[in-house]
Short mmCIF file of C-alpha atoms in Angstrom, two decimals:
data_model
loop_
_atom_site.label_atom_id
_atom_site.label_comp_id
_atom_site.label_asym_id
_atom_site.label_seq_id
_atom_site.Cartn_x
_atom_site.Cartn_y
_atom_site.Cartn_z
CA UNK A 260 3.88 -15.93 -14.68
CA UNK A 261 3.33 -12.19 -14.49
CA UNK A 262 7.03 -11.75 -15.29
CA UNK A 263 6.55 -13.02 -18.80
CA UNK A 264 3.58 -10.73 -19.45
CA UNK A 265 4.60 -7.34 -18.27
CA UNK A 266 8.37 -7.13 -18.42
CA UNK A 267 10.91 -7.45 -15.58
CA UNK A 268 10.68 -3.74 -14.68
CA UNK A 269 7.01 -3.99 -13.73
CA UNK A 270 7.58 -7.31 -11.98
CA UNK A 271 10.33 -5.68 -9.91
CA UNK A 272 8.04 -2.77 -9.04
CA UNK A 273 5.39 -5.25 -7.86
CA UNK A 274 7.90 -7.18 -5.74
CA UNK A 275 9.14 -4.02 -4.04
CA UNK A 276 5.64 -2.64 -3.44
CA UNK A 277 4.67 -5.97 -1.86
CA UNK A 278 7.25 -5.28 0.87
CA UNK A 279 5.30 -2.26 2.11
CA UNK A 280 3.25 -2.86 5.25
CA UNK A 281 -0.42 -3.20 4.33
CA UNK A 282 0.25 -4.44 0.81
CA UNK A 283 0.39 -8.13 -0.09
CA UNK A 284 1.39 -9.65 -3.44
CA UNK A 285 -2.12 -9.19 -4.85
CA UNK A 286 -2.64 -5.60 -3.76
CA UNK A 287 0.94 -4.76 -4.80
CA UNK A 288 0.01 -5.86 -8.31
CA UNK A 289 -3.08 -3.67 -8.20
CA UNK A 290 -1.01 -0.76 -6.89
CA UNK A 291 1.63 -1.23 -9.61
CA UNK A 292 -1.02 -1.22 -12.32
CA UNK A 293 -2.66 1.84 -10.76
CA UNK A 294 0.74 3.55 -10.82
CA UNK A 295 1.74 2.76 -14.38
CA UNK A 296 -1.69 3.75 -15.64
CA UNK A 297 -1.40 7.11 -13.89
CA UNK A 298 2.10 7.92 -14.91
CA UNK A 299 1.89 11.70 -14.85
CA UNK A 300 -0.45 12.14 -11.89
CA UNK A 301 1.04 9.54 -9.59
CA UNK A 302 4.01 7.44 -10.73
CA UNK A 303 6.30 10.31 -11.73
CA UNK A 304 5.56 12.43 -8.61
CA UNK A 305 5.94 9.39 -6.35
CA UNK A 306 9.24 8.41 -7.97
CA UNK A 307 10.60 11.90 -7.44
CA UNK A 308 9.19 12.15 -3.89
CA UNK A 309 11.00 8.91 -3.07
CA UNK A 310 14.23 10.07 -4.68
CA UNK A 311 13.96 13.28 -2.67
CA UNK A 312 13.34 11.30 0.52
CA UNK A 313 16.41 9.13 -0.19
CA UNK A 314 18.39 12.34 -0.58
CA UNK A 315 17.08 14.37 2.33
CA UNK A 316 15.69 12.21 5.12
CA UNK A 317 17.99 11.96 8.12
CA UNK A 318 17.77 10.72 11.67
CA UNK A 319 17.97 13.47 14.26
CA UNK A 320 21.25 13.04 16.15
CA UNK A 321 19.65 14.47 19.27
CA UNK A 322 16.34 12.63 19.65
CA UNK A 323 16.31 9.94 16.93
CA UNK A 324 13.30 11.41 15.11
CA UNK A 325 13.17 11.14 11.32
CA UNK A 326 13.13 14.42 9.46
CA UNK A 327 14.70 16.27 6.57
CA UNK A 328 16.85 18.35 8.91
CA UNK A 329 19.23 17.53 11.70
CA UNK A 330 18.58 18.50 14.50
CA UNK A 331 14.93 17.83 13.67
CA UNK A 332 12.09 20.34 13.55
CA UNK A 333 10.98 19.33 17.04
CA UNK A 334 14.43 19.67 18.60
CA UNK A 335 14.89 23.21 17.27
CA UNK A 336 11.29 24.31 17.97
CA UNK A 337 11.65 27.08 20.58
CA UNK A 338 7.91 27.02 21.29
CA UNK A 339 8.30 23.61 22.94
CA UNK A 340 9.20 22.84 26.50
CA UNK A 341 12.54 21.09 26.10
CA UNK A 342 12.79 20.39 29.81
CA UNK A 343 10.25 17.61 29.29
CA UNK A 344 11.41 14.61 27.24
CA UNK A 345 8.85 12.04 26.09
CA UNK A 346 10.56 8.65 25.55
CA UNK A 347 8.94 6.56 22.80
CA UNK A 348 9.86 3.26 21.18
CA UNK A 349 9.49 4.33 17.60
CA UNK A 350 9.03 7.35 15.34
CA UNK A 351 5.49 6.13 14.63
CA UNK A 352 4.69 6.57 18.33
CA UNK A 353 6.15 10.09 18.20
CA UNK A 354 3.91 10.87 15.21
CA UNK A 355 0.89 9.41 17.03
CA UNK A 356 1.49 11.59 20.10
CA UNK A 357 2.01 14.65 17.89
CA UNK A 358 -1.20 13.95 16.00
CA UNK A 359 -2.99 13.74 19.34
CA UNK A 360 -1.29 17.04 20.33
CA UNK A 361 -0.67 15.23 23.61
CA UNK A 362 2.10 17.51 24.89
CA UNK A 363 4.23 20.29 23.44
CA UNK A 364 7.52 18.83 24.60
CA UNK A 365 10.70 17.21 23.27
CA UNK A 366 11.07 13.52 22.42
CA UNK A 367 13.55 10.70 22.62
CA UNK A 368 13.16 7.77 20.22
CA UNK A 369 14.57 4.54 21.66
CA UNK A 370 14.51 2.64 18.38
CA UNK A 371 12.84 -0.41 19.93
CA UNK A 372 12.53 -2.18 23.26
CA UNK A 373 14.73 -4.58 25.18
CA UNK A 374 14.05 -8.10 23.99
CA UNK A 375 16.47 -10.84 25.04
CA UNK A 376 14.62 -13.32 22.81
CA UNK A 377 15.22 -11.20 19.71
CA UNK A 378 18.71 -10.24 20.81
CA UNK A 379 17.93 -6.58 21.45
CA UNK A 380 20.08 -5.33 24.30
CA UNK A 381 20.58 -1.87 25.83
CA UNK A 382 23.35 -1.09 23.32
CA UNK A 383 20.90 -1.50 20.42
CA UNK A 384 18.69 1.26 21.84
CA UNK A 385 19.44 4.93 22.46
CA UNK A 386 19.26 4.63 26.24
CA UNK A 387 22.84 5.90 26.66
CA UNK A 388 22.01 8.98 24.62
CA UNK A 389 18.97 9.58 26.83
CA UNK A 390 21.12 9.35 29.96
CA UNK A 391 23.59 11.75 28.34
CA UNK A 392 20.78 14.22 27.58
CA UNK A 393 19.54 14.02 31.16
CA UNK A 394 23.06 14.33 32.60
CA UNK A 395 23.41 17.75 30.98
CA UNK A 396 20.94 18.96 33.58
CA UNK A 397 18.40 20.71 31.34
CA UNK A 398 15.79 17.96 31.57
CA UNK A 399 13.30 18.27 34.43
CA UNK A 400 10.95 15.43 33.53
CA UNK A 401 11.26 12.21 31.52
CA UNK A 402 7.87 10.80 30.48
CA UNK A 403 8.19 7.12 29.62
CA UNK A 404 5.68 6.56 26.80
CA UNK A 405 6.66 3.05 25.72
CA UNK A 406 4.01 0.53 24.78
CA UNK A 407 2.24 -1.23 27.63
CA UNK A 408 3.75 -4.59 26.64
CA UNK A 409 6.01 -6.82 28.71
CA UNK A 410 9.08 -5.71 26.70
CA UNK A 411 8.01 -2.07 26.94
CA UNK A 412 7.64 -2.25 30.71
CA UNK A 413 10.98 -4.08 31.08
CA UNK A 414 12.62 -1.33 29.06
CA UNK A 415 10.90 1.28 31.21
CA UNK A 416 12.29 -0.29 34.39
CA UNK A 417 15.78 -0.53 32.91
CA UNK A 418 15.69 3.16 31.93
CA UNK A 419 14.44 4.14 35.37
CA UNK A 420 17.43 2.33 36.88
CA UNK A 421 19.83 4.08 34.50
CA UNK A 422 18.37 7.49 35.34
CA UNK A 423 18.66 6.95 39.09
CA UNK A 424 20.82 9.54 40.76
CA UNK A 425 19.88 12.35 38.40
CA UNK A 426 17.55 15.02 39.72
CA UNK A 427 14.89 14.29 37.13
CA UNK A 428 11.23 13.44 37.59
CA UNK A 429 10.31 10.18 35.86
CA UNK A 430 6.68 9.63 34.93
CA UNK A 431 4.76 7.22 32.72
CA UNK A 432 1.54 7.39 30.72
CA UNK A 433 -1.61 6.62 32.70
CA UNK A 434 -3.33 3.27 32.29
CA UNK A 435 -7.09 3.29 32.00
CA UNK A 436 -10.19 2.95 29.90
CA UNK A 437 -9.60 4.23 26.33
CA UNK A 438 -11.78 7.23 25.48
CA UNK A 439 -14.84 5.82 23.71
CA UNK A 440 -13.99 2.32 24.87
CA UNK A 441 -16.55 -0.13 26.25
CA UNK A 442 -15.79 -1.81 29.57
CA UNK A 443 -17.14 -5.12 28.33
CA UNK A 444 -14.36 -5.38 25.74
CA UNK A 445 -11.47 -4.42 28.01
CA UNK A 446 -9.09 -6.87 29.59
CA UNK A 447 -8.93 -7.32 33.36
CA UNK A 448 -5.54 -5.65 33.72
CA UNK A 449 -6.79 -2.44 32.16
CA UNK A 450 -9.98 -2.47 34.20
CA UNK A 451 -8.06 -3.04 37.45
CA UNK A 452 -5.62 -0.26 36.56
CA UNK A 453 -8.46 2.11 35.69
CA UNK A 454 -10.16 1.31 39.00
CA UNK A 455 -6.97 1.85 41.03
CA UNK A 456 -6.28 5.18 39.29
CA UNK A 457 -9.88 6.40 39.53
CA UNK A 458 -10.27 10.17 39.74
CA UNK A 459 -12.85 12.44 41.40
CA UNK A 460 -15.74 13.15 39.03
CA UNK B 245 0.10 18.33 12.00
CA UNK B 246 2.48 15.71 10.67
CA UNK B 247 3.77 18.30 8.23
CA UNK B 248 5.34 20.31 11.03
CA UNK B 249 7.03 17.24 12.52
CA UNK B 250 8.63 15.45 9.64
CA UNK B 251 9.26 17.96 6.89
CA UNK B 252 7.28 18.62 3.69
CA UNK B 253 9.15 15.92 1.73
CA UNK B 254 7.94 13.12 4.00
CA UNK B 255 4.45 14.62 4.14
CA UNK B 256 4.35 14.65 0.35
CA UNK B 257 5.50 11.03 0.23
CA UNK B 258 2.68 10.09 2.61
CA UNK B 259 0.09 11.97 0.55
CA UNK B 260 1.15 10.24 -2.66
CA UNK B 261 1.31 6.79 -1.06
CA UNK B 262 -2.22 7.33 0.27
CA UNK B 263 -3.45 7.47 -3.32
CA UNK B 264 -2.48 3.85 -3.94
CA UNK B 265 -5.35 1.37 -3.86
CA UNK B 266 -5.30 -0.52 -0.57
CA UNK B 267 -3.54 2.24 1.36
CA UNK B 268 -5.41 4.84 3.38
CA UNK B 269 -3.94 7.89 5.14
CA UNK B 270 -2.99 5.86 8.20
CA UNK B 271 -1.36 2.95 6.38
CA UNK B 272 0.35 5.39 4.00
CA UNK B 273 2.02 6.95 7.02
CA UNK B 274 3.13 3.53 8.20
CA UNK B 275 4.40 2.70 4.72
CA UNK B 276 6.31 6.00 4.47
CA UNK B 277 8.00 5.40 7.80
CA UNK B 278 8.79 1.83 6.78
CA UNK B 279 10.38 3.21 3.61
CA UNK B 280 12.50 5.95 5.15
CA UNK B 281 13.73 3.59 7.85
CA UNK B 282 14.79 1.06 5.19
CA UNK B 283 16.46 3.48 2.83
CA UNK B 284 18.99 1.15 1.29
CA UNK B 285 16.92 -2.04 1.19
CA UNK B 286 13.62 -0.56 0.05
CA UNK B 287 13.32 3.17 -0.53
CA UNK B 288 16.24 3.54 -2.94
CA UNK B 289 15.37 0.43 -5.03
CA UNK B 290 11.70 1.41 -5.13
CA UNK B 291 12.51 4.96 -6.21
CA UNK B 292 14.68 3.67 -9.03
CA UNK B 293 12.16 0.97 -10.02
CA UNK B 294 9.54 3.69 -10.32
CA UNK B 295 11.82 5.98 -12.29
CA UNK B 296 12.54 3.06 -14.61
CA UNK B 297 8.82 2.34 -14.98
CA UNK B 298 8.16 6.01 -15.83
CA UNK B 299 10.84 5.72 -18.47
CA UNK B 300 9.99 2.38 -19.99
CA UNK B 301 6.36 1.40 -19.50
CA UNK B 302 4.24 1.82 -22.61
CA UNK B 303 0.78 0.80 -23.76
CA UNK B 304 0.81 -1.78 -26.52
CA UNK B 305 -0.52 -0.10 -29.67
CA UNK B 306 -1.99 -3.40 -30.83
CA UNK B 307 -3.84 -4.81 -27.81
CA UNK B 308 -3.72 -2.09 -25.13
CA UNK B 309 -1.68 -4.20 -22.69
CA UNK B 310 0.85 -2.46 -20.48
CA UNK B 311 4.44 -3.53 -20.96
CA UNK B 312 7.96 -2.23 -21.39
CA UNK B 313 7.91 -2.97 -25.11
CA UNK B 314 5.54 -2.10 -27.95
CA UNK B 315 4.12 -4.35 -29.37
CA UNK B 316 3.89 -6.09 -26.02
CA UNK B 317 5.41 -9.45 -25.06
CA UNK B 318 2.08 -11.20 -25.63
CA UNK B 319 1.51 -9.69 -29.09
CA UNK B 320 4.95 -10.81 -30.33
CA UNK B 321 4.82 -14.23 -28.63
CA UNK B 322 4.85 -16.70 -31.52
CA UNK B 323 3.90 -19.58 -29.19
CA UNK B 324 0.44 -18.08 -28.78
CA UNK B 325 -2.59 -18.60 -30.96
CA UNK B 326 -3.15 -15.11 -32.34
CA UNK B 327 -6.28 -16.17 -34.19
CA UNK B 328 -8.07 -16.11 -30.81
CA UNK B 329 -8.52 -12.69 -29.20
CA UNK B 330 -9.69 -12.47 -25.59
CA UNK B 331 -11.42 -9.13 -24.99
CA UNK B 332 -11.02 -7.82 -21.41
CA UNK B 333 -11.99 -4.57 -19.72
CA UNK B 334 -8.72 -3.86 -18.05
CA UNK B 335 -5.06 -4.92 -17.91
CA UNK B 336 -5.73 -6.36 -14.45
CA UNK B 337 -8.21 -8.80 -16.03
CA UNK B 338 -5.55 -9.77 -18.59
CA UNK B 339 -3.09 -10.42 -15.78
CA UNK B 340 -5.71 -12.48 -13.90
CA UNK B 341 -6.39 -14.67 -16.96
CA UNK B 342 -2.64 -15.08 -17.52
CA UNK B 343 -2.09 -16.08 -13.92
CA UNK B 344 -4.84 -18.67 -14.33
CA UNK B 345 -3.13 -19.81 -17.56
CA UNK B 346 -6.67 -19.80 -18.93
CA UNK B 347 -5.75 -19.76 -22.62
CA UNK B 348 -2.60 -19.22 -24.63
CA UNK B 349 -4.10 -16.62 -26.95
CA UNK B 350 -3.94 -12.91 -27.77
CA UNK B 351 -5.79 -10.16 -25.91
CA UNK B 352 -7.59 -6.92 -26.51
CA UNK B 353 -7.90 -4.47 -23.63
CA UNK B 354 -11.00 -2.27 -23.93
CA UNK B 355 -9.93 0.24 -21.30
CA UNK B 356 -13.30 0.14 -19.55
CA UNK B 357 -16.96 -0.54 -20.25
CA UNK B 358 -19.75 1.51 -21.76
CA UNK B 359 -21.38 3.59 -19.04
CA UNK B 360 -23.76 6.38 -20.10
CA UNK B 361 -24.02 7.52 -16.47
CA UNK B 362 -20.28 8.06 -16.22
CA UNK B 363 -20.07 9.46 -19.74
CA UNK B 364 -18.11 6.53 -21.17
CA UNK B 365 -19.12 6.04 -24.81
CA UNK B 366 -17.79 3.71 -27.54
CA UNK B 367 -15.16 6.29 -28.53
CA UNK B 368 -13.60 6.11 -25.06
CA UNK B 369 -12.96 2.39 -25.48
CA UNK B 370 -10.82 0.52 -28.01
CA UNK B 371 -13.79 -1.10 -29.76
CA UNK B 372 -12.88 0.47 -33.13
CA UNK B 373 -9.36 -0.97 -32.84
CA UNK B 374 -10.89 -4.39 -32.10
CA UNK B 375 -13.09 -4.16 -35.21
CA UNK B 376 -10.01 -3.11 -37.21
CA UNK B 377 -8.07 -6.13 -35.91
CA UNK B 378 -10.92 -8.46 -36.83
CA UNK B 379 -11.40 -6.83 -40.26
CA UNK B 380 -7.84 -7.82 -41.19
CA UNK B 381 -9.15 -11.39 -41.34
CA UNK B 382 -6.60 -13.16 -39.15
CA UNK B 383 -8.91 -13.48 -36.16
CA UNK B 384 -11.03 -16.65 -36.03
CA UNK B 385 -12.56 -16.24 -32.57
CA UNK B 386 -13.27 -13.31 -30.26
CA UNK B 387 -13.82 -14.38 -26.64
CA UNK B 388 -15.66 -11.68 -24.74
CA UNK B 389 -14.26 -11.84 -21.20
CA UNK B 390 -15.74 -8.67 -19.75
CA UNK B 391 -17.06 -8.66 -16.19
CA UNK B 392 -20.53 -10.12 -15.63
CA UNK B 393 -21.94 -6.70 -14.67
CA UNK B 394 -24.73 -4.77 -16.39
CA UNK B 395 -22.22 -2.42 -18.02
CA UNK B 396 -20.02 -5.34 -19.01
CA UNK B 397 -22.90 -7.16 -20.67
CA UNK B 398 -24.09 -3.96 -22.43
CA UNK B 399 -20.58 -3.52 -23.79
CA UNK B 400 -20.53 -7.16 -24.88
CA UNK B 401 -23.76 -6.70 -26.83
CA UNK B 402 -22.50 -3.50 -28.43
CA UNK B 403 -19.28 -5.24 -29.53
CA UNK B 404 -21.23 -8.19 -30.92
CA UNK B 405 -23.25 -5.74 -33.01
CA UNK B 406 -20.10 -4.03 -34.27
CA UNK B 407 -18.52 -7.37 -35.22
CA UNK B 408 -21.59 -8.51 -37.18
CA UNK B 409 -20.79 -9.24 -40.80
CA UNK B 410 -17.27 -10.45 -40.13
CA UNK B 411 -16.65 -14.18 -40.39
CA UNK B 412 -15.55 -14.47 -36.78
CA UNK B 413 -16.83 -16.70 -34.01
CA UNK B 414 -17.89 -14.71 -30.95
CA UNK B 415 -17.95 -16.50 -27.61
CA UNK B 416 -18.18 -15.46 -23.97
CA UNK B 417 -16.95 -16.91 -20.68
CA UNK B 418 -19.23 -19.54 -19.14
CA UNK B 419 -21.40 -18.62 -16.18
CA UNK B 420 -21.58 -21.12 -13.35
CA UNK B 421 -20.57 -22.12 -9.86
CA UNK B 422 -17.07 -20.87 -8.96
CA UNK B 423 -14.63 -23.71 -8.31
CA UNK B 424 -14.64 -24.26 -4.55
CA UNK B 425 -17.81 -22.18 -4.18
CA UNK B 426 -20.71 -23.16 -1.97
CA UNK B 427 -24.16 -23.15 -3.51
CA UNK B 428 -25.67 -21.64 -0.38
CA UNK B 429 -23.69 -18.43 -0.86
CA UNK B 430 -24.36 -17.97 -4.57
CA UNK B 431 -26.95 -15.60 -6.02
CA UNK B 432 -29.95 -16.92 -7.92
CA UNK B 433 -28.73 -15.67 -11.30
CA UNK B 434 -25.53 -17.69 -11.02
CA UNK B 435 -27.37 -20.78 -9.82
CA UNK B 436 -29.92 -20.56 -12.66
CA UNK B 437 -27.13 -20.08 -15.20
CA UNK B 438 -25.18 -23.03 -13.77
CA UNK B 439 -28.29 -25.19 -13.95
CA UNK B 440 -29.05 -24.19 -17.55
CA UNK B 441 -25.46 -24.85 -18.65
CA UNK B 442 -25.16 -28.15 -16.75
CA UNK B 443 -22.79 -30.67 -18.30
CA UNK B 444 -22.69 -34.47 -18.38
CA UNK B 445 -20.80 -35.84 -15.35
#
């Protein structure tokens, strides 16, 4: 119905915007209208920012991060400790750890987790590249920072097996009570893990 | 912080996406990542759809609708009854009425409502253009379909005053119980209005 009102170009814009996470068909329509009504302040800059991203964004051939340079800003950052490699599932996890300023180290983006049900095997992830990085001997510690899901933990075990034999320390993120979290709302697994890993006050 | 990880181009994309209604800083980041990871399927088409919209989208000089042609598709649609003009605040209201297939008539988009507090006066709206359309004598009925807010109703009264003296029927949308609505959740004003306007079953 909207097609016949506003021309196929606007309809196409709506359909594409609706594919963004967080936007449904209704909010995509609102976003499209917001855009076309703010042509100079928003639509034009966004169109050119996207065109520029199409042009410039690349995947880092070393760690799998997304950046406008290859190797990425993190891989060439001499202020970081490149002997520590934090293994994450996705670039969004890398960004989250960077926002938290969790550690000033290097990263390795797996590109997913092992999932036999969805047909994701070791060859679909960058585990081989990780092993290759470690085999060069410059990595002292691999921190496995995959999600605490079944698939994440399976992937973690698989990686640990692959890295056996190298003189590298393998660690994982601690389990425990989230900062600001209330015990009453936490699941039993987290509470048990937090209890087991309790520290001296 | 993100700026130093992913390059200024991606950061700029995130900042612009965050200005869309329905997307905050966090979801804009997720959307940006979603886009750059789906360059061929999503980012490139969206960039070109936006560039096309910048190029082609215009405001209809007759009714204020947004379209890729001027006069807009609705204004040139000979299957519509152009003697009835539905006055709406915004293009989104026009789209909503069209989706509902409420009436096969013409529209007039005011571009807002009178709001002394926000400095919106009659000259900021297209009320003069509406009066000009009516004064040409082809309009038999003006349906005031502004929102049922204080500003909307003030604007409705102002327009009614301006259209006095023309031989045109002025109507407004009915107030009542929304279809599917539960009485218990409705405000007293709506319930009183629904009671006053009750119809024979």
